[in-house]
Short mmCIF file of C-alpha atoms in Angstrom, two decimals:
data_model
loop_
_atom_site.label_atom_id
_atom_site.label_comp_id
_atom_site.label_asym_id
_atom_site.label_seq_id
_atom_site.Cartn_x
_atom_site.Cartn_y
_atom_site.Cartn_z
CA CYS A 1 22.53 -169.95 -0.69
CA SER A 2 25.09 -172.45 -1.99
CA LEU A 3 28.55 -170.81 -1.75
CA GLN A 4 27.25 -167.23 -1.88
CA ALA A 5 26.46 -166.60 1.81
CA GLY A 6 26.58 -168.22 5.22
CA LEU A 7 29.04 -170.75 6.57
CA ALA A 8 29.26 -172.55 3.21
CA VAL A 9 31.44 -169.78 1.74
CA LEU A 10 34.34 -171.32 3.69
CA LEU A 11 34.06 -174.67 1.90
CA ARG A 12 36.70 -174.26 -0.79
CA ALA A 13 37.71 -177.60 -2.24
CA GLU A 14 41.39 -176.73 -2.66
CA ARG A 15 41.64 -175.96 1.07
CA LEU A 16 39.53 -178.85 2.36
CA PHE A 17 41.18 -181.58 0.30
CA HIS A 18 44.68 -180.44 1.29
CA SER A 19 43.91 -180.68 5.00
CA SER A 20 45.22 -183.42 7.30
CA TYR A 21 41.79 -185.08 7.45
CA HIS A 22 38.34 -184.47 6.03
CA SER A 23 35.14 -186.48 6.22
CA GLN A 24 31.68 -185.88 4.76
CA ALA A 25 28.59 -187.67 6.05
CA VAL A 26 24.84 -187.73 5.46
CA HIS A 27 22.57 -188.93 8.29
CA ILE A 28 18.90 -189.76 7.68
CA ARG A 29 16.52 -190.90 10.39
CA PRO A 30 12.73 -191.04 10.88
CA ILE A 31 11.18 -188.51 13.25
CA CYS A 32 7.73 -189.00 14.73
CA ARG A 33 5.83 -185.83 13.80
CA VAL A 34 2.41 -186.78 15.23
CA SER A 35 1.81 -189.47 17.83
CA HIS A 36 -0.87 -190.46 20.31
CA TRP A 37 1.07 -188.48 22.93
CA PHE A 38 1.35 -185.45 20.62
CA ALA A 39 5.10 -185.36 21.12
CA GLN A 40 7.87 -184.90 18.59
CA LEU A 41 10.15 -187.79 19.45
CA PRO A 42 12.51 -189.94 17.39
CA CYS A 43 10.97 -193.28 16.51
CA ASP A 44 12.52 -196.54 15.42
CA GLY A 45 10.72 -196.53 12.08
CA PHE A 46 7.23 -197.22 10.86
CA THR A 47 6.72 -200.11 13.31
CA ASP A 48 6.06 -197.72 16.20
CA ALA A 49 2.34 -198.09 16.82
CA SER A 50 2.09 -194.79 18.74
CA CYS A 51 3.40 -192.79 15.76
CA LEU A 52 0.72 -191.47 13.42
CA ALA A 53 2.88 -189.43 11.04
CA VAL A 54 6.58 -189.77 10.28
CA SER A 55 8.93 -187.18 8.85
CA TRP A 56 12.51 -187.69 7.71
CA GLU A 57 15.38 -185.71 9.19
CA LEU A 58 18.40 -185.06 6.96
CA ARG A 59 21.64 -183.99 8.64
CA GLN A 60 24.83 -183.32 6.69
CA THR A 61 28.16 -182.97 8.46
CA LEU A 62 31.65 -182.00 7.37
CA THR A 63 34.65 -182.69 9.60
CA VAL A 64 38.00 -181.13 8.76
CA VAL A 65 41.31 -181.22 10.68
CA PHE A 66 43.99 -178.61 10.01
CA ASP A 67 47.42 -179.18 11.51
CA PHE A 68 48.89 -175.70 11.89
CA PHE A 69 51.00 -176.73 14.88
CA SER A 70 53.47 -178.71 12.76
CA SER A 71 53.32 -176.42 9.71
CA GLY A 72 53.53 -173.13 11.63
CA GLN A 73 56.78 -173.60 13.57
CA GLY A 74 54.99 -174.92 16.64
CA LYS A 75 52.47 -172.08 16.95
CA LYS A 76 48.88 -172.77 17.97
CA ASP A 77 47.48 -169.50 16.60
CA TRP A 78 44.85 -169.85 13.90
CA SER A 79 42.14 -167.88 12.11
CA LEU A 80 39.35 -168.54 9.64
CA PHE A 81 41.30 -166.83 6.87
CA LYS A 82 44.39 -168.92 7.61
CA MET A 83 42.39 -172.13 7.38
CA PHE A 84 39.97 -171.41 4.53
CA SER A 85 41.54 -168.37 2.73
CA ARG A 86 38.16 -166.67 3.19
CA THR A 87 36.16 -164.87 5.85
CA LEU A 88 32.46 -164.72 6.63
CA THR A 89 30.74 -161.72 5.06
CA ASP A 90 27.06 -162.31 5.80
CA THR A 91 24.57 -164.98 6.77
CA CYS A 92 22.27 -167.02 4.58
CA PRO A 93 18.76 -165.48 4.74
CA LEU A 94 17.19 -168.95 4.63
CA ALA A 95 19.01 -170.17 7.76
CA SER A 96 17.04 -170.23 11.01
CA GLN A 97 20.34 -170.27 12.93
CA SER A 98 23.99 -169.94 11.96
CA LYS A 99 26.66 -170.01 14.64
CA VAL A 100 30.41 -170.51 15.05
CA TYR A 101 31.65 -172.16 18.24
CA VAL A 102 35.27 -171.77 19.39
CA ASP A 103 36.57 -174.00 22.19
CA ILE A 104 38.29 -171.67 24.69
CA SER A 105 38.37 -174.11 27.60
CA PRO A 106 41.43 -173.43 29.78
CA LYS A 107 43.79 -176.36 30.09
CA ASN A 108 45.20 -175.50 33.52
CA LYS A 109 42.63 -172.92 34.65
CA GLU A 110 44.69 -170.14 33.08
CA LYS A 111 42.11 -168.20 31.06
CA GLU A 112 44.47 -165.31 30.47
CA LEU A 113 46.69 -167.40 28.18
CA LEU A 114 44.46 -167.31 25.10
CA GLU A 115 42.23 -164.70 23.53
CA VAL A 116 39.76 -164.71 20.66
CA SER A 117 38.95 -161.77 18.45
CA PRO A 118 36.61 -160.17 17.70
CA PRO A 119 34.72 -160.48 21.01
CA PRO A 120 32.05 -163.22 20.80
CA THR A 121 28.35 -162.47 20.95
CA SER A 122 27.95 -164.91 23.87
CA VAL A 123 29.74 -167.63 25.88
CA HIS A 124 28.32 -171.13 26.24
CA GLU A 125 29.30 -173.76 28.81
CA ALA A 126 28.62 -177.48 28.47
CA VAL A 127 29.80 -180.79 29.89
CA VAL A 128 31.41 -183.00 27.21
CA GLN A 129 32.48 -186.52 28.23
CA GLY A 130 32.68 -185.48 31.87
CA ASP A 131 34.77 -182.36 31.22
CA ARG A 132 33.39 -178.83 31.46
CA LYS A 133 33.91 -176.96 28.21
CA THR A 134 33.67 -173.23 27.48
CA TYR A 135 32.80 -172.04 23.99
CA ALA A 136 32.88 -168.58 22.45
CA VAL A 137 29.77 -168.27 20.28
CA TYR A 138 29.52 -166.07 17.19
CA ASP A 139 25.89 -165.75 16.07
CA LEU A 140 25.83 -164.76 12.40
CA LEU A 141 22.17 -163.71 12.77
CA SER A 142 23.10 -161.10 15.37
CA PRO A 143 22.75 -157.61 13.80
CA SER A 144 25.73 -156.27 15.76
CA LEU A 145 28.17 -158.87 14.42
CA PHE A 146 28.69 -157.31 10.99
CA ASN A 147 28.08 -153.70 12.03
CA THR A 148 31.66 -153.02 13.11
CA SER A 149 33.26 -154.88 10.20
CA ARG A 150 32.17 -156.09 6.80
CA SER A 151 33.61 -159.54 7.39
CA LEU A 152 34.10 -161.92 10.30
CA ASN A 153 37.56 -163.42 10.70
CA VAL A 154 37.61 -165.33 13.99
CA GLN A 155 41.15 -165.52 15.38
CA LEU A 156 42.63 -167.33 18.36
CA LYS A 157 45.97 -166.19 19.72
CA TRP A 158 48.13 -167.28 22.62
CA LYS A 159 49.54 -164.42 24.67
CA ARG A 160 52.80 -166.24 25.37
CA PRO A 161 54.52 -169.24 23.76
CA GLN A 162 53.30 -172.62 24.89
CA ASP A 163 55.35 -175.69 25.64
CA SER A 164 55.38 -177.61 22.39
CA SER A 165 55.79 -180.94 24.19
CA GLU A 166 52.50 -180.63 26.09
CA MET A 167 49.91 -181.22 23.41
CA PRO A 168 46.44 -181.99 24.84
CA ILE A 169 45.38 -185.61 24.38
CA PRO A 170 41.67 -186.16 23.69
CA THR A 171 39.75 -188.62 25.83
CA LEU A 172 38.97 -190.81 22.83
CA HIS A 173 41.49 -191.04 20.01
CA ALA A 174 42.53 -193.64 17.48
CA GLN A 175 45.24 -194.55 15.02
CA ARG A 176 45.33 -197.01 12.15
CA TYR A 177 48.04 -198.63 10.08
CA VAL A 178 48.29 -201.20 7.29
CA GLY A 179 50.66 -204.12 7.76
CA GLY A 180 51.89 -207.02 5.69
CA TYR A 181 51.22 -207.43 1.98
CA GLY A 182 49.06 -209.48 -0.35
CA LEU A 183 45.89 -211.42 0.44
CA GLN A 184 47.55 -213.74 2.98
CA THR A 185 49.55 -211.44 5.24
CA GLY A 186 47.89 -208.07 4.54
CA GLN A 187 46.03 -206.60 7.50
CA ILE A 188 44.50 -203.42 8.87
CA CYS A 189 45.15 -202.61 12.54
CA THR A 190 43.07 -199.96 14.31
CA LEU A 191 43.98 -198.90 17.84
CA ILE A 192 41.36 -197.04 19.90
CA TYR A 193 42.42 -195.37 23.14
CA ASN A 194 40.28 -194.24 26.09
CA THR A 195 42.29 -192.03 28.43
CA HIS A 196 39.44 -191.35 30.83
CA PRO A 197 40.44 -192.48 34.34
CA TYR A 198 37.27 -194.50 35.04
CA ARG A 199 34.54 -194.06 32.40
CA ALA A 200 33.83 -196.42 29.50
CA PHE A 201 32.34 -195.23 26.21
CA PRO A 202 30.42 -197.07 23.46
CA VAL A 203 32.29 -196.88 20.16
CA ILE A 204 30.93 -197.10 16.63
CA LEU A 205 33.77 -197.87 14.23
CA LEU A 206 33.40 -197.04 10.53
CA GLU A 207 36.31 -198.31 8.47
CA THR A 208 37.22 -197.02 5.01
CA VAL A 209 39.08 -199.91 3.42
CA PRO A 210 41.76 -199.05 0.83
CA TRP A 211 40.92 -200.22 -2.66
CA TYR A 212 43.99 -202.47 -2.85
CA LEU A 213 42.99 -204.55 0.22
CA ARG A 214 40.40 -207.30 0.20
CA LEU A 215 38.67 -207.73 3.53
CA TYR A 216 37.60 -211.09 4.96
CA VAL A 217 35.04 -210.77 7.73
CA HIS A 218 35.81 -214.16 9.26
CA THR A 219 39.36 -212.97 10.10
CA LEU A 220 38.10 -210.02 12.19
CA THR A 221 39.45 -210.06 15.75
CA ILE A 222 38.79 -207.45 18.45
CA ILE A 223 41.07 -207.47 21.49
CA THR A 224 40.45 -205.37 24.60
CA LYS A 225 43.04 -205.40 27.37
CA GLY A 226 44.56 -208.60 26.04
CA LYS A 227 41.24 -210.48 25.79
CA GLU A 228 39.14 -211.07 22.70
CA ASN A 229 35.98 -208.98 22.63
CA LYS A 230 32.82 -209.87 20.75
CA PRO A 231 31.20 -206.73 19.30
CA SER A 232 27.44 -206.25 19.33
#
């Protein structure tokens, strides 16, 4: 469907590239299609003796961060049209599923503080990193979704102003800065924080090095809680 129908109609370059952060990725992995156990399970490649036929799974992801809190006078309200300057009009006929998930998890068990419109087709609950999350689900394949309106513009509004100083901190977050200058004193520092009270998480770090910095692998140091850590 390209940019004619479905979720892809939101992907306007002038909006995505002017966001606070965007990242595109392509993931390819082998999937065991036929095995001795007749199960569809991921395999580690063609060396798996129990796998008789292998298929390749292609997954494309796009991650975009819009910062409307700082640009909108401290308001947390947002909508699809405000972010992408477009709304969803219909679904792609070739898609087997097409859904929009909106995180409506209450911060302090006060569900009446926020509301989403139009009403979602369903509500989904899941446990993410030990926290229970609630998502409003908009199924674009549902016939009733576009019956009341020709377009879908998901909006989230807060019923009363929120304290601007209490921004939620994610369990895992990171920041990076470039220090020094030249080939001798130039350096990239990446700080990764885990705010969970007791749980540890495995981290895969993918660094995009600026073109003006030359990286030397033998100078890599990883320090955790004041001690040097050897990565796997």
